[in-house]
């Protein structure tokens, strides 16, 4: 391979004799040059090419080796090349332009050479006939190459640059590339010895300088590390330990060549190492136990289930191809070969007839899976168990255990079970194939019975759903059929045992007598005399054959109008029937009676008698309203009156209204006019009638034959009128419908309420007065009354000596207060700010109040042991302006000549002395 320009690397396979065979110039040993027969191939195709369509065929000459050991690859993954050189599409391809170009490369496993040829696909503008297509193919074969191949061919994946071409002496073109290494195959689980040489890598520049080789990638300098190694001097690459294809099936490394200074002398080369699979893994089932089912009585060839196994070895080789077979079947009934398994897919089917769930409910089948395409001598095997359940189908009809069943029941009973029907069914219990459904097919035209299914026992329960009368039916003979909930399987007929007879006897019981239903009530005029026979209300005894006697009693008679004969049921009146009674609803009066037989035990029944009462004119009409009001003038509005009558037409309305002739003042003052058949208007006859309450009699007659009359009194309140002819506000009080007594009562209540309010106000004023006038000598601790004002007490002791006693007088001005130096404020000083407003006291207080006040103060002071000395000064709070009493200190210290104390003479004997001193009197 020294021919051509540039350097090159050699890959020497470490096979027996390989190194010796290729240590020199390989091309010098052969007289021919391997390569494609043509540099380029052209084919006419349609724009849309189907998958797997063959386009053309390339031819490669390998000299001595021929085409053995040659494998092909393409630069476009949409196209592939077969071992025979046929170029075909790997998938459906659509060519978007006029042509598509890609490269086909050929590799030789024995020498590191690669040859290439260009493939051009031309898109047909229009379809060519067969002769034109053959002529074009012949022209292409004669040229052998493309016309003017000066441009680089374009492919879908990118632009392909032409390889450098070199002509040898014979004029043949051959392309040589550097770093072209075919894949290396290494068998897994190799026993060594290790390290084991794989290939040798060498650069033709090693003659010029020392070259160092290295490899990188997964398995070399990346985890898992140091699986592969290389001699840096010789370039020999080794595998250091056994490989496992199931762990990793291929390794892709890169070989590097540098000089002693670390400078790159060649481009890195890709090394692909494929691990050759060995049969070192047994097939593994996806589950140790497989469950499946198949219907009983299934035909041969029915699918049952599929078992699956997986082999970790290469499935593209015999090591991973699994075959299945059945090793054993249990039980072997009715045949030892009831099932068959597909050797490749693992699908299990029935192969024989006779599956019967009632005989065999389950089969256990042992399945074996063997690789090496089922070769028992060289392959590895494993087993699993298939549990096949035989599913039930309704191939057994239900059958009665007896052809005759019997039962008995008392008459008039419902919802009772009179007979139990038992069946047998060999199908799987509690499934639709086993569940029984019963049907009465004859013997019960009236529908007295039905047959229900017991879900637990599957028995048929004959149940009464409609009462049976012994006098009508003394026995029944039923014909009952039983079926399953699910229909019978195809080809299965109903059994003769699927029908049975049921005999039911009816027992007689003492039935209660009953009253025949009366659709219409009996008609009777109201007001009939006592003792009148209304009807015969007799009962019927259902037990006609027993001839029992009946006895009647009254059960319900709300107005107590009726009586019944105890033996024959005749109903008589014992009171006058009244249609207007509250016990009559819609003219119907109801009474209930009881009929009892003399059976053992006695039985009784109840009947209701309805009497429709026909109305007669037995009630006079009543005038409405009873009270009203009217204006005192003649042109005022009148009073509309009507009447009510408990009787109905023609004994009721229309009514006739008139005023009596006596007394004569009635017709002189009043008049009544007819409005219609039910209403009339009462109005004043004279021009003016004095206000007041008048009782006006009015005669009302109904329309009966003969008519009934009634004189009713209407209380008319005549009141003053306003401009509109209505009662004024004052008169409206009298116009209300309250009576005189009620109005007086209301007025009395109002007066009492006002009196209580006035007394309460006076009492509050009295309390306010006492709060401001009571003396303060009483100790607040001893005074339990809640209306006494508590005042501070001062006086007695040395603490009072510093006070200015003149200040006890009521101050006339506020100048001394405003100019006073700031200090302790006395409680008896006049307030500087606004004074509280007290109620103005009367000029002359009541003598009795003041006397009582002073007396109570003296009594409290005499009885108080903590009171100050007799001659001590008592300090009182300032009471404010408006007080007629002023300050107590004025009794002693005041020297005013303007003070008038004449009122002290009115205070009683106790104040006689003070009156004499200050009122101008002389001492005795």
XYZ file of N, CA and C in Angstrom, residues 131-355:
675
model
N -38.938 -0.436 -24.342
C -37.825 -0.336 -25.311
C -36.935 0.860 -24.999
N -37.537 1.997 -24.618
C -36.738 3.167 -24.261
C -35.918 2.902 -23.017
N -36.476 2.191 -22.065
C -35.743 1.897 -20.827
C -34.559 0.985 -21.110
N -34.719 -0.042 -21.959
C -33.610 -0.945 -22.272
C -32.526 -0.213 -23.058
N -32.932 0.683 -23.961
C -31.942 1.437 -24.733
C -31.121 2.335 -23.824
N -31.774 2.971 -22.854
C -31.033 3.844 -21.927
C -30.084 3.030 -21.067
N -30.494 1.856 -20.637
C -29.613 1.007 -19.832
C -28.396 0.600 -20.642
N -28.557 0.270 -21.913
C -27.407 -0.129 -22.741
C -26.431 1.029 -22.915
N -26.956 2.239 -23.086
C -26.062 3.383 -23.213
C -25.279 3.615 -21.923
N -25.907 3.440 -20.788
C -25.206 3.633 -19.522
C -24.127 2.577 -19.343
N -24.400 1.350 -19.715
C -23.404 0.296 -19.561
C -22.230 0.509 -20.509
N -22.471 1.055 -21.687
C -21.366 1.305 -22.618
C -20.467 2.418 -22.095
N -21.064 3.495 -21.467
C -20.229 4.571 -20.953
C -19.497 4.132 -19.696
N -20.212 3.433 -18.766
C -19.598 2.935 -17.535
C -19.384 4.033 -16.514
N -19.296 5.274 -16.869
C -19.093 6.361 -15.923
C -20.055 7.470 -16.299
N -20.141 8.492 -15.416
C -21.041 9.607 -15.683
C -20.358 10.590 -16.597
N -21.185 11.340 -17.251
C -20.638 12.388 -18.125
C -20.268 13.595 -17.274
N -19.018 14.083 -17.509
C -18.484 15.267 -16.871
C -18.704 15.229 -15.357
N -18.060 14.315 -14.650
C -18.219 14.256 -13.180
C -17.331 15.292 -12.530
N -17.568 16.543 -12.808
C -16.724 17.613 -12.275
C -17.259 18.156 -10.960
N -18.559 18.005 -10.668
C -19.110 18.517 -9.419
C -19.267 17.395 -8.414
N -19.207 17.783 -7.138
C -19.388 16.794 -6.069
C -20.846 16.364 -6.014
N -21.098 15.093 -5.960
C -22.500 14.628 -5.891
C -23.161 15.062 -4.583
N -24.439 15.422 -4.677
C -25.194 15.862 -3.494
C -26.098 14.728 -3.015
N -26.168 14.578 -1.717
C -27.050 13.591 -1.089
C -27.979 14.309 -0.114
N -28.900 13.574 0.393
C -29.844 14.154 1.339
C -29.158 14.555 2.627
N -28.104 13.835 3.016
C -27.431 14.130 4.276
C -26.369 15.183 4.150
N -25.962 15.570 2.973
C -24.937 16.605 2.849
C -24.151 16.432 1.561
N -23.009 17.139 1.427
C -22.157 17.106 0.231
C -21.043 16.108 0.417
N -20.894 15.203 -0.496
C -19.822 14.196 -0.454
C -18.670 14.670 -1.337
N -17.475 14.787 -0.771
C -16.287 15.177 -1.537
C -15.693 13.959 -2.212
N -15.258 14.078 -3.482
C -14.644 12.906 -4.158
C -13.308 12.562 -3.516
N -13.119 11.243 -3.395
C -11.834 10.791 -2.849
C -10.720 11.034 -3.855
N -9.538 11.215 -3.344
C -8.393 11.389 -4.259
C -8.165 10.104 -5.038
N -8.085 10.273 -6.362
C -7.919 9.112 -7.241
C -6.444 8.989 -7.649
N -6.011 7.779 -7.726
C -4.612 7.490 -8.152
C -4.661 6.424 -9.233
N -3.926 6.676 -10.323
C -3.862 5.701 -11.415
C -2.599 4.887 -11.258
N -2.761 3.577 -11.400
C -1.571 2.704 -11.389
C -1.105 2.525 -12.834
N -0.206 1.664 -12.984
C 0.386 1.463 -14.324
C -0.629 0.906 -15.304
N -1.608 0.142 -14.787
C -2.578 -0.465 -15.693
C -3.747 0.481 -16.022
N -3.673 1.673 -15.476
C -4.731 2.626 -15.792
C -5.984 2.483 -14.945
N -6.014 1.528 -13.923
C -7.192 1.350 -13.068
C -7.167 2.367 -11.933
N -8.320 2.863 -11.563
C -8.422 3.836 -10.491
C -8.726 3.138 -9.176
N -7.992 3.577 -8.091
C -8.204 2.970 -6.763
C -8.067 4.066 -5.723
N -8.933 4.010 -4.794
C -8.915 5.017 -3.723
C -8.373 4.376 -2.462
N -7.411 5.028 -1.808
C -6.820 4.559 -0.563
C -7.044 5.630 0.494
N -7.466 5.227 1.659
C -7.692 6.188 2.732
C -6.883 5.789 3.942
N -6.518 6.779 4.742
C -5.837 6.539 6.009
C -6.856 6.188 7.088
N -6.350 5.431 8.053
C -7.185 5.118 9.236
C -8.477 4.403 8.862
N -8.502 3.500 7.960
C -9.701 2.732 7.622
C -9.578 1.377 8.284
N -10.394 1.131 9.362
C -10.276 -0.088 10.165
C -11.617 -0.801 10.141
N -11.661 -2.052 9.704
C -12.915 -2.814 9.762
C -13.215 -3.214 11.206
N -14.502 -3.536 11.518
C -14.848 -3.956 12.885
C -14.117 -5.235 13.274
N -13.904 -5.387 14.584
C -13.230 -6.552 15.152
C -14.256 -7.319 15.957
N -14.381 -8.606 15.706
C -15.314 -9.471 16.426
C -14.559 -10.270 17.469
N -15.076 -10.238 18.728
C -14.454 -10.948 19.854
C -15.517 -11.822 20.489
N -15.311 -13.122 20.600
C -16.304 -13.980 21.245
C -16.364 -13.707 22.747
N -17.603 -13.808 23.307
C -17.758 -13.595 24.747
C -17.334 -14.854 25.500
N -17.074 -14.644 26.789
C -16.727 -15.728 27.704
C -15.463 -16.478 27.263
N -14.552 -15.779 26.617
C -13.299 -16.426 26.207
C -12.491 -16.822 27.444
N -11.836 -18.011 27.375
C -11.063 -18.508 28.521
C -9.618 -18.040 28.503
N -9.245 -17.222 27.527
C -7.875 -16.678 27.516
C -6.886 -17.553 26.755
N -5.563 -17.472 26.995
C -5.024 -16.645 28.111
C -5.116 -15.163 27.814
N -5.086 -14.377 28.866
C -5.194 -12.931 28.779
C -3.880 -12.295 29.227
N -3.518 -11.153 28.689
C -4.232 -10.438 27.614
C -4.121 -11.151 26.292
N -5.196 -11.019 25.497
C -5.291 -11.685 24.205
C -5.251 -10.611 23.120
N -4.300 -10.777 22.143
C -4.131 -9.756 21.116
C -5.296 -9.811 20.141
N -5.789 -8.573 19.796
C -6.876 -8.452 18.841
C -6.390 -7.968 17.483
N -5.741 -6.820 17.402
C -5.262 -6.234 16.156
C -3.955 -5.506 16.444
N -3.334 -5.123 15.355
C -2.125 -4.291 15.465
C -2.335 -3.063 14.587
N -2.058 -1.908 15.142
C -2.216 -0.644 14.457
C -0.828 -0.070 14.190
N -0.606 0.337 12.932
C 0.729 0.869 12.598
C 0.581 1.976 11.580
N 1.373 3.006 11.774
C 1.426 4.118 10.825
C 2.660 3.962 9.957
N 2.545 4.297 8.645
C 3.712 4.156 7.775
C 4.744 5.259 8.026
N 4.455 6.149 8.969
C 5.439 7.154 9.351
C 6.381 6.672 10.448
N 6.131 5.406 10.922
C 7.019 4.910 11.973
C 8.424 4.666 11.453
N 8.617 4.713 10.099
C 9.958 4.560 9.554
C 10.754 5.865 9.681
N 10.024 6.957 9.762
C 10.699 8.239 9.831
C 11.010 8.643 11.266
N 10.077 8.350 12.208
C 10.290 8.718 13.609
C 9.593 7.706 14.502
N 9.899 7.824 15.772
C 9.298 6.917 16.755
C 7.847 7.341 16.989
N 6.924 6.381 16.875
C 5.499 6.632 17.046
C 5.017 5.945 18.328
N 4.129 6.660 19.072
C 3.485 6.070 20.256
C 1.984 6.004 19.998
N 1.415 4.818 20.312
C 0.002 4.561 20.051
C -0.782 4.535 21.375
N -2.029 4.922 21.280
C -2.936 4.889 22.451
C -4.374 4.747 21.962
N -5.220 4.300 22.873
C -6.651 4.144 22.573
C -7.461 4.849 23.671
N -8.614 5.373 23.269
C -9.537 6.028 24.201
C -10.952 5.551 23.930
N -11.828 5.725 24.965
C -13.230 5.343 24.827
C -13.661 4.424 25.942
N -14.938 4.039 25.883
C -15.510 3.130 26.883
C -14.826 1.781 26.772
N -14.288 1.298 27.888
C -13.553 0.052 27.911
C -12.053 0.258 27.919
N -11.632 1.516 27.629
C -10.185 1.810 27.654
C -9.899 2.775 28.800
N -10.161 4.062 28.558
C -9.944 5.037 29.622
C -11.255 5.544 30.226
N -12.402 4.944 29.850
C -13.695 5.285 30.436
C -14.327 4.013 30.992
N -15.126 4.133 32.079
C -15.722 2.938 32.712
C -16.587 2.202 31.707
N -16.553 0.856 31.742
C -15.605 0.039 32.535
C -14.195 0.129 31.947
N -13.240 0.450 32.776
C -11.897 0.779 32.305
C -11.031 -0.462 32.207
N -9.988 -0.331 31.305
C -8.907 -1.316 31.167
C -9.401 -2.663 30.692
N -10.531 -2.672 29.960
C -10.907 -3.924 29.299
C -10.003 -4.146 28.091
N -9.661 -3.035 27.433
C -8.774 -3.102 26.278
C -7.508 -2.290 26.590
N -6.393 -2.759 26.045
C -5.113 -2.058 26.211
C -4.336 -2.121 24.894
N -3.343 -1.266 24.760
C -2.537 -1.207 23.542
C -1.080 -1.023 23.924
N -0.225 -1.713 23.178
C 1.225 -1.530 23.352
C 1.597 -0.222 22.669
N 2.078 0.775 23.402
C 2.337 2.078 22.785
C 3.438 2.048 21.740
N 4.285 1.032 21.757
C 5.409 0.991 20.813
C 5.023 0.219 19.572
N 4.499 -1.030 19.786
C 4.209 -1.883 18.636
C 2.821 -1.618 18.051
N 1.913 -1.036 18.824
C 0.550 -0.785 18.356
C -0.355 -1.982 18.449
N 0.070 -3.024 19.158
C -0.789 -4.198 19.318
C -1.831 -3.922 20.407
N -3.111 -4.197 20.086
C -4.219 -3.961 21.019
C -4.678 -5.300 21.578
N -4.937 -5.333 22.877
C -5.270 -6.564 23.579
C -6.608 -6.394 24.310
N -7.257 -7.533 24.556
C -8.389 -7.608 25.476
C -7.881 -8.268 26.744
N -8.204 -7.691 27.920
C -7.567 -8.107 29.166
C -8.400 -9.085 29.972
N -9.666 -9.279 29.656
C -10.494 -10.211 30.436
C -11.676 -10.659 29.593
N -12.375 -11.709 30.027
C -13.509 -12.201 29.240
C -14.587 -11.117 29.109
N -15.256 -11.103 27.968
C -16.343 -10.167 27.701
C -17.700 -10.867 27.832
N -18.698 -10.067 28.159
C -20.066 -10.585 28.299
C -20.974 -9.782 27.373
N -21.495 -10.441 26.338
C -22.319 -9.729 25.374
C -23.607 -9.222 26.006
N -24.154 -9.946 26.974
C -25.379 -9.517 27.613
C -25.154 -8.267 28.472
N -23.919 -8.053 28.874
C -23.593 -6.837 29.611
C -23.342 -5.669 28.672
N -22.578 -5.904 27.586
C -22.324 -4.888 26.564
C -21.996 -5.621 25.282
N -22.705 -5.267 24.205
C -22.549 -6.017 22.965
C -21.495 -5.427 22.034
N -21.081 -4.180 22.227
C -20.077 -3.578 21.345
C -19.353 -2.461 22.072
N -18.127 -2.200 21.573
C -17.311 -1.118 22.102
C -16.799 -0.297 20.919
N -16.778 0.997 21.112
C -16.305 1.895 20.063
C -15.183 2.762 20.630
N -13.958 2.462 20.119
C -12.755 3.129 20.613
C -12.164 4.006 19.525
N -11.231 4.822 19.913
C -10.474 5.664 18.975
C -8.988 5.431 19.225
N -8.254 5.168 18.131
C -6.807 4.953 18.204
C -6.092 6.229 17.804
N -5.044 6.538 18.544
C -4.285 7.764 18.330
C -2.821 7.413 18.067
N -2.159 8.210 17.222
C -0.721 8.061 16.933
C -0.068 9.422 17.089
N 0.932 9.514 17.985
C 1.673 10.758 18.246
C 3.161 10.444 18.225
N 3.957 11.491 18.045
C 5.411 11.288 18.102
C 5.849 11.359 19.545
N 7.149 11.321 19.738
C 7.689 11.277 21.093
C 7.432 12.588 21.821
N 7.218 13.659 21.080
C 6.932 14.952 21.697
C 5.438 15.151 21.953
N 4.644 14.177 21.622
C 3.202 14.287 21.831
C 2.461 14.954 20.720
N 3.143 15.187 19.610
C 2.478 15.815 18.479
C 1.741 14.767 17.665
N 0.545 15.131 17.212
C -0.274 14.208 16.432
C 0.360 14.030 15.064
N 0.561 12.759 14.683
C 1.131 12.460 13.366
C 0.064 11.874 12.455
N -1.007 11.368 12.998
C -2.101 10.838 12.199
C -3.428 11.283 12.830
N -4.449 11.331 12.011
C -5.784 11.587 12.536
C -6.272 10.383 13.326
N -7.077 10.595 14.396
C -7.593 9.448 15.161
C -8.425 8.536 14.277
N -8.375 7.258 14.582
C -9.120 6.244 13.834
C -10.141 5.589 14.742
N -11.333 5.311 14.203
C -12.402 4.656 14.968
C -12.231 3.151 14.901
N -12.332 2.542 16.065
C -12.253 1.082 16.180
C -13.569 0.574 16.735
N -14.216 -0.324 16.039
C -15.466 -0.938 16.496
C -15.186 -2.380 16.845
N -15.513 -2.747 18.080
C -15.291 -4.110 18.580
C -16.648 -4.682 18.936
N -17.048 -5.743 18.273
C -18.319 -6.411 18.510
C -18.079 -7.699 19.262
N -18.899 -7.931 20.299
C -18.793 -9.142 21.113
C -19.687 -10.193 20.486
N -19.058 -11.302 20.110
C -19.787 -12.401 19.472
C -20.517 -13.193 20.547
N -21.839 -13.417 20.321
C -22.674 -14.086 21.319
C -22.332 -15.569 21.405
N -22.380 -16.072 22.636
C -22.268 -17.503 22.933
C -23.520 -17.925 23.684
N -23.901 -19.147 23.581
C -25.107 -19.645 24.235
C -24.809 -19.902 25.710
N -24.841 -18.848 26.487
C -24.524 -18.972 27.908
C -25.693 -18.581 28.794
N -26.931 -18.465 28.249
C -28.104 -18.095 29.043
C -29.260 -19.022 28.708
N -29.905 -19.506 29.754
C -31.072 -20.358 29.571
C -32.303 -19.485 29.306
N -33.275 -20.015 28.645
C -34.539 -19.281 28.507
C -35.194 -19.094 29.881
N -35.791 -17.933 30.085
C -36.478 -17.632 31.332
C -37.937 -17.296 31.016
N -38.851 -18.058 31.667
C -40.281 -17.778 31.491
C -40.644 -16.480 32.228
N -41.592 -15.765 31.691
C -42.029 -14.522 32.338
C -42.721 -14.778 33.664
N -43.201 -15.989 33.894
C -43.818 -16.350 35.166
C -43.651 -17.856 35.353
N -43.412 -18.310 36.572
C -43.295 -19.763 36.761
C -44.621 -20.488 36.555
N -45.740 -19.768 36.748
C -47.068 -20.382 36.604
C -47.899 -19.488 35.716
N -48.527 -20.083 34.709
C -49.436 -19.381 33.814
C -50.840 -19.926 34.030
N -51.818 -19.006 34.068
C -53.213 -19.387 34.275
C -54.017 -19.076 33.020
N -54.817 -20.039 32.620
C -55.675 -19.878 31.458
C -56.960 -20.658 31.636
N -57.880 -20.456 30.739
C -59.153 -21.158 30.830
C -59.667 -21.448 29.430
N -60.511 -22.456 29.358
C -61.128 -22.844 28.104
C -62.494 -23.410 28.440
N -63.482 -23.104 27.612
C -64.837 -23.605 27.841
C -64.880 -25.100 27.626
N -65.690 -25.727 28.475
C -65.872 -27.158 28.263
C -66.587 -27.398 26.937
N -66.390 -28.593 26.429
C -66.967 -29.004 25.139
C -66.459 -28.159 23.987
N -65.269 -27.523 24.162
C -64.709 -26.729 23.076
C -64.222 -27.637 21.952
N -64.281 -27.133 20.750
C -63.839 -27.894 19.592
C -62.310 -27.944 19.543
N -61.725 -28.958 18.901
C -60.264 -29.003 18.726
C -59.772 -27.772 17.961
N -58.658 -27.260 18.404
C -58.091 -26.065 17.789
C -58.487 -24.775 18.484
N -59.270 -24.863 19.578
C -59.674 -23.658 20.315
C -58.482 -23.093 21.079
N -58.317 -21.782 20.947
C -57.196 -21.133 21.638
C -57.443 -21.114 23.147
N -56.386 -21.392 23.902
C -56.482 -21.447 25.357
C -55.703 -20.295 25.987
N -54.407 -20.218 25.742
C -53.557 -19.223 26.375
C -52.214 -19.207 25.652
N -51.325 -18.286 26.059
C -49.982 -18.180 25.503
C -48.982 -18.054 26.636
N -47.933 -18.858 26.561
C -46.826 -18.751 27.518
C -45.653 -18.093 26.794
N -44.888 -17.318 27.533
C -43.765 -16.583 26.937
C -42.509 -16.806 27.754
N -41.401 -16.926 27.049
C -40.082 -17.035 27.674
C -39.126 -16.102 26.945
N -38.063 -15.708 27.616
C -37.090 -14.773 27.059
C -35.695 -15.341 27.274
N -34.867 -15.191 26.239
C -33.469 -15.633 26.316
C -32.590 -14.398 26.174
N -31.653 -14.235 27.115
C -30.786 -13.058 27.087
C -29.774 -13.109 25.951
N -29.595 -14.264 25.324
C -28.654 -14.348 24.215
C -29.219 -13.634 22.996
N -28.392 -13.528 21.973
C -28.750 -12.795 20.766
C -29.914 -13.502 20.077
N -31.021 -12.746 19.925
C -32.207 -13.365 19.318
C -32.047 -13.516 17.814
N -31.011 -12.899 17.244
C -30.777 -13.051 15.814
C -29.939 -14.282 15.489
N -29.531 -14.989 16.522
C -28.768 -16.229 16.346
C -29.523 -17.369 16.983
N -29.046 -18.530 16.748
C -29.700 -19.706 17.335
C -29.626 -19.700 18.838
N -28.657 -18.978 19.389
C -28.532 -18.932 20.847
C -29.777 -18.328 21.496
N -30.466 -17.416 20.832
C -31.622 -16.758 21.418
C -32.936 -17.185 20.832
N -32.961 -18.132 19.913
C -34.207 -18.612 19.320
C -34.747 -19.745 20.177
N -35.990 -19.528 20.697
C -36.585 -20.462 21.657
C -37.684 -21.258 20.974
N -37.754 -22.516 21.341
C -38.824 -23.406 20.909
C -39.506 -23.981 22.145
N -40.853 -24.137 22.050
C -41.642 -24.636 23.173
C -42.166 -26.034 22.855
N -42.377 -26.782 23.953
C -43.030 -28.089 23.804
C -43.662 -28.459 25.132
N -44.697 -29.315 25.079
C -45.385 -29.800 26.274
C -44.701 -31.072 26.742
N -44.293 -31.074 27.992
C -43.620 -32.239 28.563
C -44.601 -33.183 29.242
N -45.621 -32.648 29.952
C -46.528 -33.530 30.698
C -47.876 -32.848 30.828
N -48.925 -33.655 31.017
C -50.291 -33.179 31.218
C -50.927 -33.998 32.319
N -51.594 -33.318 33.259
C -52.266 -34.017 34.357
C -53.586 -33.318 34.649
N -54.692 -34.100 34.738
C -54.811 -35.543 34.502
C -54.863 -35.841 32.995
N -54.646 -37.083 32.698
C -54.626 -37.506 31.294
C -55.987 -38.060 30.903
N -57.033 -37.247 31.116
C -58.416 -37.669 30.849
C -59.124 -36.523 30.150
N -59.912 -36.796 29.133
C -60.177 -38.125 28.529
C -59.074 -38.577 27.566
N -58.056 -37.719 27.359
C -56.951 -38.088 26.490
C -55.677 -37.525 27.090
N -54.531 -38.218 26.833
C -53.269 -37.725 27.369
C -52.730 -36.544 26.561
N -53.272 -36.320 25.404
C -52.856 -35.187 24.572
C -54.084 -34.331 24.290
N -54.499 -33.573 25.324
C -55.650 -32.697 25.159
C -55.249 -31.335 24.584
N -53.962 -30.984 24.703
C -53.521 -29.664 24.292
C -52.257 -29.773 23.452
N -52.030 -28.750 22.654
C -50.828 -28.658 21.844
C -50.325 -27.224 21.940
N -48.992 -27.036 21.857
C -48.402 -25.721 21.963
C -47.659 -25.402 20.672
N -47.766 -24.185 20.232
C -47.030 -23.735 19.057
C -45.568 -23.574 19.447
N -44.687 -24.216 18.716
C -43.285 -24.276 19.112
C -42.613 -22.907 19.104
N -43.052 -21.977 18.280
C -42.383 -20.687 18.183
C -43.077 -19.597 19.005
N -44.397 -19.562 18.999
C -45.116 -18.489 19.680
C -45.503 -18.831 21.110
N -45.576 -20.108 21.476
C -46.000 -20.496 22.819
C -47.498 -20.500 22.996
N -48.294 -20.390 21.924
C -49.750 -20.412 22.025
C -50.226 -21.841 22.236
N -51.111 -22.020 23.236
C -51.639 -23.344 23.572
C -53.054 -23.434 23.036
N -53.366 -24.516 22.338
C -54.695 -24.765 21.779
C -55.119 -26.166 22.161
N -56.443 -26.367 22.075
C -56.949 -27.723 22.286
C -56.674 -28.544 21.032
N -56.387 -29.807 21.245
C -56.098 -30.685 20.119
C -57.057 -31.861 20.064
N -57.816 -32.080 21.172
C -58.757 -33.206 21.217
C -60.062 -32.717 21.802
N -61.144 -33.417 21.501
C -62.461 -33.094 22.046
C -62.670 -33.843 23.351
N -63.738 -33.443 24.054
C -64.075 -34.167 25.273
C -63.866 -33.385 26.546
N -63.640 -32.091 26.492
C -63.495 -31.314 27.721
C -64.840 -31.249 28.426
